[in-house]
PDB file of C-alpha atoms in Angstrom:
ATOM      1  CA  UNK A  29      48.719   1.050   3.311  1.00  0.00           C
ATOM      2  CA  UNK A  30      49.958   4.665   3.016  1.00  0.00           C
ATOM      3  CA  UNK A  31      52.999   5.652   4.488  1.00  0.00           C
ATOM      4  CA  UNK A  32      55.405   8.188   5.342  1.00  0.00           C
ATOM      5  CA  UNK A  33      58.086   8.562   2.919  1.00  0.00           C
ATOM      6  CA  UNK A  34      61.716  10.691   3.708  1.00  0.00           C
ATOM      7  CA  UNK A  35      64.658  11.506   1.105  1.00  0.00           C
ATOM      8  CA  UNK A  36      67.186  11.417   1.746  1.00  0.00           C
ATOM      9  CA  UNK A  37      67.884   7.994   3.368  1.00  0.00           C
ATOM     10  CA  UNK A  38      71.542   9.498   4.015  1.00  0.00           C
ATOM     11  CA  UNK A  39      73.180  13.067   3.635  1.00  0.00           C
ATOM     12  CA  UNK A  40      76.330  13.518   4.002  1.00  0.00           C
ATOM     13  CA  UNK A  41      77.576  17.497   4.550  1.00  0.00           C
ATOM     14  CA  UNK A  42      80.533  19.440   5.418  1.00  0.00           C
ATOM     15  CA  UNK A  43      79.861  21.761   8.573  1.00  0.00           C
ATOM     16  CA  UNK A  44      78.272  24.968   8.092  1.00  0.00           C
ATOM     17  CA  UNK A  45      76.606  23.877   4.966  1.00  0.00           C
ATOM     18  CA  UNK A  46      72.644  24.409   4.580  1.00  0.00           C
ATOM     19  CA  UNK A  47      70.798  20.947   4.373  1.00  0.00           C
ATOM     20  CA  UNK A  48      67.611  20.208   3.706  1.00  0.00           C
ATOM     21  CA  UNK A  49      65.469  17.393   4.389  1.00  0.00           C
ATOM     22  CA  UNK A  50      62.442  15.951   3.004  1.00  0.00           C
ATOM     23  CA  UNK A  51      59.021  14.143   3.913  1.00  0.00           C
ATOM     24  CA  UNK A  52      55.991  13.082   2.690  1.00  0.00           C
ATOM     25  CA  UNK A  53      53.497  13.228   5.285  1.00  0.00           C
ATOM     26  CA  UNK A  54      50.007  10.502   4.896  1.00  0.00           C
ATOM     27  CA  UNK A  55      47.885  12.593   2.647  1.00  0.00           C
ATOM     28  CA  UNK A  56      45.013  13.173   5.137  1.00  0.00           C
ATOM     29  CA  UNK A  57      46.833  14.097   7.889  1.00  0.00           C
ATOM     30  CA  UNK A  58      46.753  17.181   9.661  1.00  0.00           C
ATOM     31  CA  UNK A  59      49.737  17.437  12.037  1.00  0.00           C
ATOM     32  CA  UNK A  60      53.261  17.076  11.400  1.00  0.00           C
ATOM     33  CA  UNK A  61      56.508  16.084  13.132  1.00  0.00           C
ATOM     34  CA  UNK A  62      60.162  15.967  13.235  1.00  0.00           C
ATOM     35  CA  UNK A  63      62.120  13.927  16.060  1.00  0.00           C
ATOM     36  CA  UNK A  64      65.527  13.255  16.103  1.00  0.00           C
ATOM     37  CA  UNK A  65      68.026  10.485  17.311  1.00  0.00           C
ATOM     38  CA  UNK A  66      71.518  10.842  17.968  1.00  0.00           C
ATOM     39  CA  UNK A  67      73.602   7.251  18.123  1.00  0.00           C
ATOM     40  CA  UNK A  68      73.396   5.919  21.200  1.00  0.00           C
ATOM     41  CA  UNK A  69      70.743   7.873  22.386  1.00  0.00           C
ATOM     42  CA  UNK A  70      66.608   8.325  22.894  1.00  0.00           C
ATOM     43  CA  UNK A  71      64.805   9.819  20.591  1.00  0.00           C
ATOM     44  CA  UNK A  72      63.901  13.549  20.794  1.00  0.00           C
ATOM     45  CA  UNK A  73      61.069  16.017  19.805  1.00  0.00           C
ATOM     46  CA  UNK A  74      62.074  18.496  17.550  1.00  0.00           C
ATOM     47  CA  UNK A  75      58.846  20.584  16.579  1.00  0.00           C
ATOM     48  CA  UNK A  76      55.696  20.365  15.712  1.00  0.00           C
ATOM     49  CA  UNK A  77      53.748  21.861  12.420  1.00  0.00           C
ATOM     50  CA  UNK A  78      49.662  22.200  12.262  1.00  0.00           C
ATOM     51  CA  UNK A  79      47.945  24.349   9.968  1.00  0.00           C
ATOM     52  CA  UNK A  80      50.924  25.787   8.383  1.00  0.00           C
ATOM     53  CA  UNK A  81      52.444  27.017  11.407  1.00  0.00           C
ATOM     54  CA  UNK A  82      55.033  25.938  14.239  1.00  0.00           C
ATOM     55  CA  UNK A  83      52.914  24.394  17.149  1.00  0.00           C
ATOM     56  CA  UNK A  84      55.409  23.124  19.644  1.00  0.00           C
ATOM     57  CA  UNK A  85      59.069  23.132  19.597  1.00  0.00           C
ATOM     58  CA  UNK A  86      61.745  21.835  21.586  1.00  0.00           C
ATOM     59  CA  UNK A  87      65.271  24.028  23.284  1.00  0.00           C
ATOM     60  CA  UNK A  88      67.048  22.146  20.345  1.00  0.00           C
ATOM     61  CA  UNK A  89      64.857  23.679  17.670  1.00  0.00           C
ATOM     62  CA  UNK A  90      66.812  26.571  17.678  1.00  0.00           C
ATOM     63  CA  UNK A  91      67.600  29.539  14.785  1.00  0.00           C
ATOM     64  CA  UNK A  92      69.830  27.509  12.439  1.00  0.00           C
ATOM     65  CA  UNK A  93      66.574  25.062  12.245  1.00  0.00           C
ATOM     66  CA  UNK A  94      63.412  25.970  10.213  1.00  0.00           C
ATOM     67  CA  UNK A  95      60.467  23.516   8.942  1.00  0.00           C
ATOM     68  CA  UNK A  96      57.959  24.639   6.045  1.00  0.00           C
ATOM     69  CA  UNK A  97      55.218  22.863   4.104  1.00  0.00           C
ATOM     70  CA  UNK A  98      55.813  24.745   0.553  1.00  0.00           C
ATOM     71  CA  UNK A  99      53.178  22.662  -0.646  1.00  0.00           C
ATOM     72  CA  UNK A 100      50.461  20.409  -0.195  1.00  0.00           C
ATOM     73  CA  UNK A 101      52.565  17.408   0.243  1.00  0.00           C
ATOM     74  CA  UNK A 102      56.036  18.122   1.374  1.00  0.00           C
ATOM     75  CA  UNK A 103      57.419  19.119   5.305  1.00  0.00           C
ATOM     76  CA  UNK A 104      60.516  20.097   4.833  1.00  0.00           C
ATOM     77  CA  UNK A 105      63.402  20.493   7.468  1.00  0.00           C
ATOM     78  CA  UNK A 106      65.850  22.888   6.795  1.00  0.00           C
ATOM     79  CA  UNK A 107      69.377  23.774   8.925  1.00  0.00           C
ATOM     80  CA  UNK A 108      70.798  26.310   8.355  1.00  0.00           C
ATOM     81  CA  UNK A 109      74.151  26.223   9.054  1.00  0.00           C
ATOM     82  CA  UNK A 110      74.767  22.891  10.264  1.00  0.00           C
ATOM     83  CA  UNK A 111      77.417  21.821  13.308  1.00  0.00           C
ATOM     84  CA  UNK A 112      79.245  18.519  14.086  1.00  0.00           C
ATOM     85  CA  UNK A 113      76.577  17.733  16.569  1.00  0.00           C
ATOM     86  CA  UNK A 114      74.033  17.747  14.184  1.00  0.00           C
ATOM     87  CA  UNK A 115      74.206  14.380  13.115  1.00  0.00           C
ATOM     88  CA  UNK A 116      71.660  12.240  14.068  1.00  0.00           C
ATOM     89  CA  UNK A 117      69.141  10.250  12.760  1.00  0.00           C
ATOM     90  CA  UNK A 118      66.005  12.712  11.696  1.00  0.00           C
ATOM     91  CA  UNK A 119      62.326  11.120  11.913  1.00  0.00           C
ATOM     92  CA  UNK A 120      58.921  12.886  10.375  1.00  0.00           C
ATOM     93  CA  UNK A 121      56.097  11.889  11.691  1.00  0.00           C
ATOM     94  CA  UNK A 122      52.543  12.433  10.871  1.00  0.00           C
ATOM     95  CA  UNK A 123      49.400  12.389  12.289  1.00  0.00           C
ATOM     96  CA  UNK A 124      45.428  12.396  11.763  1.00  0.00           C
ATOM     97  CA  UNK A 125      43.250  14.249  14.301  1.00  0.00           C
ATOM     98  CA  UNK A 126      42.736  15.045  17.422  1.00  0.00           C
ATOM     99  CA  UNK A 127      41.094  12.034  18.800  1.00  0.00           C
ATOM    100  CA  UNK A 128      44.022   9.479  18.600  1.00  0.00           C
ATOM    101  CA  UNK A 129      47.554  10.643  19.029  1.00  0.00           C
ATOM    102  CA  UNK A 130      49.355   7.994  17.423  1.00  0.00           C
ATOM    103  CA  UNK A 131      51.869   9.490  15.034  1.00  0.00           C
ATOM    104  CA  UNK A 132      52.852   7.560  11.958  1.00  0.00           C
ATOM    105  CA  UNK A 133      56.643   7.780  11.497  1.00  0.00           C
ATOM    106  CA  UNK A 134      58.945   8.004   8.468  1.00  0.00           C
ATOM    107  CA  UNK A 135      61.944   5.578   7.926  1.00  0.00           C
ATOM    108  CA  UNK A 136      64.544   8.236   8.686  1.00  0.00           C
ATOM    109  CA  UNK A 137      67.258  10.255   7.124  1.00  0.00           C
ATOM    110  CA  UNK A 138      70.754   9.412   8.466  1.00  0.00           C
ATOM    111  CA  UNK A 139      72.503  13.202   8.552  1.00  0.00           C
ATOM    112  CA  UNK A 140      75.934  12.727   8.493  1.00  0.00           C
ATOM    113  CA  UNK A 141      77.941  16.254   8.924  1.00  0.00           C
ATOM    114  CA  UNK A 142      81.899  15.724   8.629  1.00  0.00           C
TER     115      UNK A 142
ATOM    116  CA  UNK B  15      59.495  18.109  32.018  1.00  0.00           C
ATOM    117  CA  UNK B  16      58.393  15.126  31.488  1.00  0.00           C
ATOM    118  CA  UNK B  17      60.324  11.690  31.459  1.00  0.00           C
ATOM    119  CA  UNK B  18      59.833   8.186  30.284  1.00  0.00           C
ATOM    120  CA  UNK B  19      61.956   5.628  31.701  1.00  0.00           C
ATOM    121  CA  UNK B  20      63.229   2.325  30.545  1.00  0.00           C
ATOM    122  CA  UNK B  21      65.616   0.791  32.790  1.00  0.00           C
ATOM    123  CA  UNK B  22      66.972  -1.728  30.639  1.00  0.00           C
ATOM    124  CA  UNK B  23      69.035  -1.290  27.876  1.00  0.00           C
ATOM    125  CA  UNK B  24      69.222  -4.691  26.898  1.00  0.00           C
ATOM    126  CA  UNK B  25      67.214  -7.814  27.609  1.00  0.00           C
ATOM    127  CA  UNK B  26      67.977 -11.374  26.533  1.00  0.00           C
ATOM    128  CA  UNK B  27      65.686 -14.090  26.875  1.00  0.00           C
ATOM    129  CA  UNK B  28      65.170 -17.562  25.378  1.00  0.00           C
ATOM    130  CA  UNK B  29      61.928 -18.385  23.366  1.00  0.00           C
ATOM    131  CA  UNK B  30      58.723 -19.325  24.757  1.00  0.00           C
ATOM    132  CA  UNK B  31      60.073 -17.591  27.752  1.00  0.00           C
ATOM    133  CA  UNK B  32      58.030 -14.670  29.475  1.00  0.00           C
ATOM    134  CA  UNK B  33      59.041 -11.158  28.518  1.00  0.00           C
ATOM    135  CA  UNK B  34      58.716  -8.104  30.954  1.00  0.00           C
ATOM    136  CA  UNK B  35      59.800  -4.703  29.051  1.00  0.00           C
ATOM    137  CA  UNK B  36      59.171  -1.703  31.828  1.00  0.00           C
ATOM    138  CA  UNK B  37      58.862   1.712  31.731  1.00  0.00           C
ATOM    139  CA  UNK B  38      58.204   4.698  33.934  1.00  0.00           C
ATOM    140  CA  UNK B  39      56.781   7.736  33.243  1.00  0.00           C
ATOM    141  CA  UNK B  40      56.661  11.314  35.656  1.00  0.00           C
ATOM    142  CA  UNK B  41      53.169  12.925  34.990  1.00  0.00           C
ATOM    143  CA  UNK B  42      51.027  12.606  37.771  1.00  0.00           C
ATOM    144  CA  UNK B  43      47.610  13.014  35.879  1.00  0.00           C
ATOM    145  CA  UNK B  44      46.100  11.017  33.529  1.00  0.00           C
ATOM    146  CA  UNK B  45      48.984  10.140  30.760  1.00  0.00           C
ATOM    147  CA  UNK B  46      48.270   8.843  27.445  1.00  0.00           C
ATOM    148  CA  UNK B  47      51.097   5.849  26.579  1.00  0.00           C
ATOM    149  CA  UNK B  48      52.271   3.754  23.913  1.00  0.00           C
ATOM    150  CA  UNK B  49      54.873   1.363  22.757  1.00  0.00           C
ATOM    151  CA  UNK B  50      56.595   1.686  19.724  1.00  0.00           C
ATOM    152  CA  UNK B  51      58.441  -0.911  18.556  1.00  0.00           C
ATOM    153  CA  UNK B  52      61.290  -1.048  15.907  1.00  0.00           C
ATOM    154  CA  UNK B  53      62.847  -4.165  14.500  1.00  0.00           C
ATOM    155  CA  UNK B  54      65.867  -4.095  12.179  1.00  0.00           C
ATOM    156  CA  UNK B  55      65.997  -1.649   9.266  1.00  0.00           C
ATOM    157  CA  UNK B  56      62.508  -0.718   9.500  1.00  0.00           C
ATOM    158  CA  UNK B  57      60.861   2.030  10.612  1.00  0.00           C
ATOM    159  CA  UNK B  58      59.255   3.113  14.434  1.00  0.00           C
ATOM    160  CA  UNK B  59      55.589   1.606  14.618  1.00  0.00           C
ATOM    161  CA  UNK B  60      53.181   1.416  16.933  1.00  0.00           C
ATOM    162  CA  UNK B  61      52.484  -1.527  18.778  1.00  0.00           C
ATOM    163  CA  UNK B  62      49.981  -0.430  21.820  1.00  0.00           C
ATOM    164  CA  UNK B  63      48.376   2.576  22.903  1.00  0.00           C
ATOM    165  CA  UNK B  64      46.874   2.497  26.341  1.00  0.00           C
ATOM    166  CA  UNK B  65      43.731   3.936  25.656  1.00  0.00           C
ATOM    167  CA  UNK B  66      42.637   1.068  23.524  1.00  0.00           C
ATOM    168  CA  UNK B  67      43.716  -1.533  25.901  1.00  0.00           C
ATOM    169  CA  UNK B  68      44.343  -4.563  22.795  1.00  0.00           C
ATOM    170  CA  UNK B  69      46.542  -7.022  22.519  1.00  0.00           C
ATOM    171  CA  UNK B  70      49.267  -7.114  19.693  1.00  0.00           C
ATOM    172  CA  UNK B  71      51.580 -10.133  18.303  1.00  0.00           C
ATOM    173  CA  UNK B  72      50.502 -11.143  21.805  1.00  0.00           C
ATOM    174  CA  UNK B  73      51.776  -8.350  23.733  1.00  0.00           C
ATOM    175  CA  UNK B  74      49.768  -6.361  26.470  1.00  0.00           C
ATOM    176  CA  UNK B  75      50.324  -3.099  28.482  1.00  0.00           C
ATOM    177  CA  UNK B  76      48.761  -2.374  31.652  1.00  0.00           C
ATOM    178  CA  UNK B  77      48.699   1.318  33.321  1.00  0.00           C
ATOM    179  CA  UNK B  78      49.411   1.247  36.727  1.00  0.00           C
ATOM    180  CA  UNK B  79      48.693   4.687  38.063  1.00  0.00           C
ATOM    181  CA  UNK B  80      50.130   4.075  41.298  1.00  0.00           C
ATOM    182  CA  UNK B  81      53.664   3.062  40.185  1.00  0.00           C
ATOM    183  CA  UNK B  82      53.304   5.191  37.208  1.00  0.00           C
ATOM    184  CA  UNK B  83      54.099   2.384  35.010  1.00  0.00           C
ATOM    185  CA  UNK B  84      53.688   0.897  31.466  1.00  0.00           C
ATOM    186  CA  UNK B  85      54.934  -2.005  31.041  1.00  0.00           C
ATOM    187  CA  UNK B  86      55.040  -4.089  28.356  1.00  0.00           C
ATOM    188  CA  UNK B  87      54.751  -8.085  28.184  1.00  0.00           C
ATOM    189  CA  UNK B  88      54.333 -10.793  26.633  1.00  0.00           C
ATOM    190  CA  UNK B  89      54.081 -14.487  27.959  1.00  0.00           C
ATOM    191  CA  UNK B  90      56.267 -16.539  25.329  1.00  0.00           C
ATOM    192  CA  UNK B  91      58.452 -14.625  23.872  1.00  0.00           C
ATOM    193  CA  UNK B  92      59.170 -15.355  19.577  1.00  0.00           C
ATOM    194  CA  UNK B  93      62.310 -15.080  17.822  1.00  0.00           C
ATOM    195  CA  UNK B  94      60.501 -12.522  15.681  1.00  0.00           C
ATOM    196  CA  UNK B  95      59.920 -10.463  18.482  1.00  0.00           C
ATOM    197  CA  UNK B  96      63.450  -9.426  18.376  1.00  0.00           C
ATOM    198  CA  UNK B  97      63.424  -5.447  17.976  1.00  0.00           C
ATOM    199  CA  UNK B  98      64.150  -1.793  20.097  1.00  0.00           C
ATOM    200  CA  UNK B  99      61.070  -1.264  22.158  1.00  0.00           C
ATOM    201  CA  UNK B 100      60.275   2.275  22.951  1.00  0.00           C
ATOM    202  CA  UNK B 101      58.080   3.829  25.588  1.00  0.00           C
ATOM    203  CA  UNK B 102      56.224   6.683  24.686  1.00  0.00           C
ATOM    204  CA  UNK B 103      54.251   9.266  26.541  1.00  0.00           C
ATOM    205  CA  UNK B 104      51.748  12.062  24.516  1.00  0.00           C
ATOM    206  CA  UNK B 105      51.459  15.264  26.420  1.00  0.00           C
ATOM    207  CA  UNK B 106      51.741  19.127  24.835  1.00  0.00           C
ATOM    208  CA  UNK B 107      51.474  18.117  21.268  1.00  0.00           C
ATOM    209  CA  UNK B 108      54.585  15.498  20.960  1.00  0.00           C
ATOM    210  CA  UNK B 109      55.924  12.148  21.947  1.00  0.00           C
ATOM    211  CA  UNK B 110      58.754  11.890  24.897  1.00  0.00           C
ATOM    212  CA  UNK B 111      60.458   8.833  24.662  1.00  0.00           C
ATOM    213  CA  UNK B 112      62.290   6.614  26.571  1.00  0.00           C
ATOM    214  CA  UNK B 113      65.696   5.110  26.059  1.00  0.00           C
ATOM    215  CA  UNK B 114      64.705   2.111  24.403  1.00  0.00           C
ATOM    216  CA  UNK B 115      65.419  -1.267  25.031  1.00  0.00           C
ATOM    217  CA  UNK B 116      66.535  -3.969  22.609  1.00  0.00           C
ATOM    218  CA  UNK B 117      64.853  -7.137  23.235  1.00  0.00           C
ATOM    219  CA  UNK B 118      66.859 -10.462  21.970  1.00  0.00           C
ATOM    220  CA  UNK B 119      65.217 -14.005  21.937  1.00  0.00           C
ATOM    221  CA  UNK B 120      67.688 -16.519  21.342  1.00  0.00           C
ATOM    222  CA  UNK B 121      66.378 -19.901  19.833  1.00  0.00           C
TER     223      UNK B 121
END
């Protein structure tokens, strides 16, 4: 069963270094997502990504973040400059179409930013 | 803004006891729900959506429009059930989520 795949599965940075972070979305899918989890707490919407552009995005999606899909597999998340409060577990998700909005998720990237 | 409640944190029950996992969302209208479900090391997955009104690993959600409530249960709970539960409502192109709660069955 295809599945969404992330790398890293941990990244370790110092603060104010650029990170990036990767996912592989299902192959036919046509809408793309990045969530986020700090320890202890829910799960949060970051943005949203359909036909190559930014669809939805939350008050935390701020400058230093950026997503792209620099080709026809890979959804990238980039920060730009990242802080101490930046670490968190990040989630891609994925979905199909329009009729169902269930939204395949990713096994994570632990972000750890010392 | 919208919010999706879970109450509990934690729940701890014994096997082949009922299970009650409840959640609370704040849109008035019609909401589209789910339940995600995590056990250990693994990834988020869905376990219901509303709209298709199934049963899975024995679980079942009912809407309840007037108490704006989701919740989840199951009548005998398994070990294997063990997992974070999350509570998820689809409105403006993403997923809100609740808290979670972590489910334990002891033996």
């Amino acid at each position: 069963e295809p599945e969404v795949t992330q790398t890293p599965s941990h990244q370790v940075t110092q603060m104010g270094q650029e990170v990036i972070l990767r996912c592989v979305p299902i192959s036919n899918h046509l809408y793309f997502y990045w969530y986020r989890q700090i320890l202890g707490q829910k799960v949060e919407f970051l943005v949203s990504f359909y036909n190559n552009e930014i669809s939805e995005k939350s008050e935390i999606f701020d400058d230093q973040f950026s997503v792209e899909r620099p080709d026809g597999s890979n959804f990238t998340l980039k920060i730009r400059s990242t802080k101490l409060e930046d670490s968190a577990m990040y989630f891609c998700a994925s979905r199909f179409g329009l009729i169902y909005n269930e939204q395949f998720f990713g096994p994570g990237t632990r972000l750890t930013v010392l | 803004a919208q919010r999706v409640t879970q109450p509990e944190k934690l729940l701890s029950v014994f096997k082949g006891a009922p299970v009650e996992l409840k959640c609370n969302y704040s849109y008035s209208g019609s909401p589209e729900l789910f339940w995600y479900v995590q056990y250990s090391r693994q990834r988020l997955q869905l376990l219901l959506r509303h709209i298709s009104r199934e049963s899975i690993k024995g679980f079942t959600a009912d809407l309840n429009k007037g108490e704006t409530s989701f919740h989840l249960k199951k009548p005998f709970a398994q070990e294997e059930d063990s997992a974070m539960y999350y509570c998820a409502q689809y409105r403006y192109g993403k997923l809100t989520f609740g808290q979670g709660t972590i489910l334990t069955v002891h033996p």
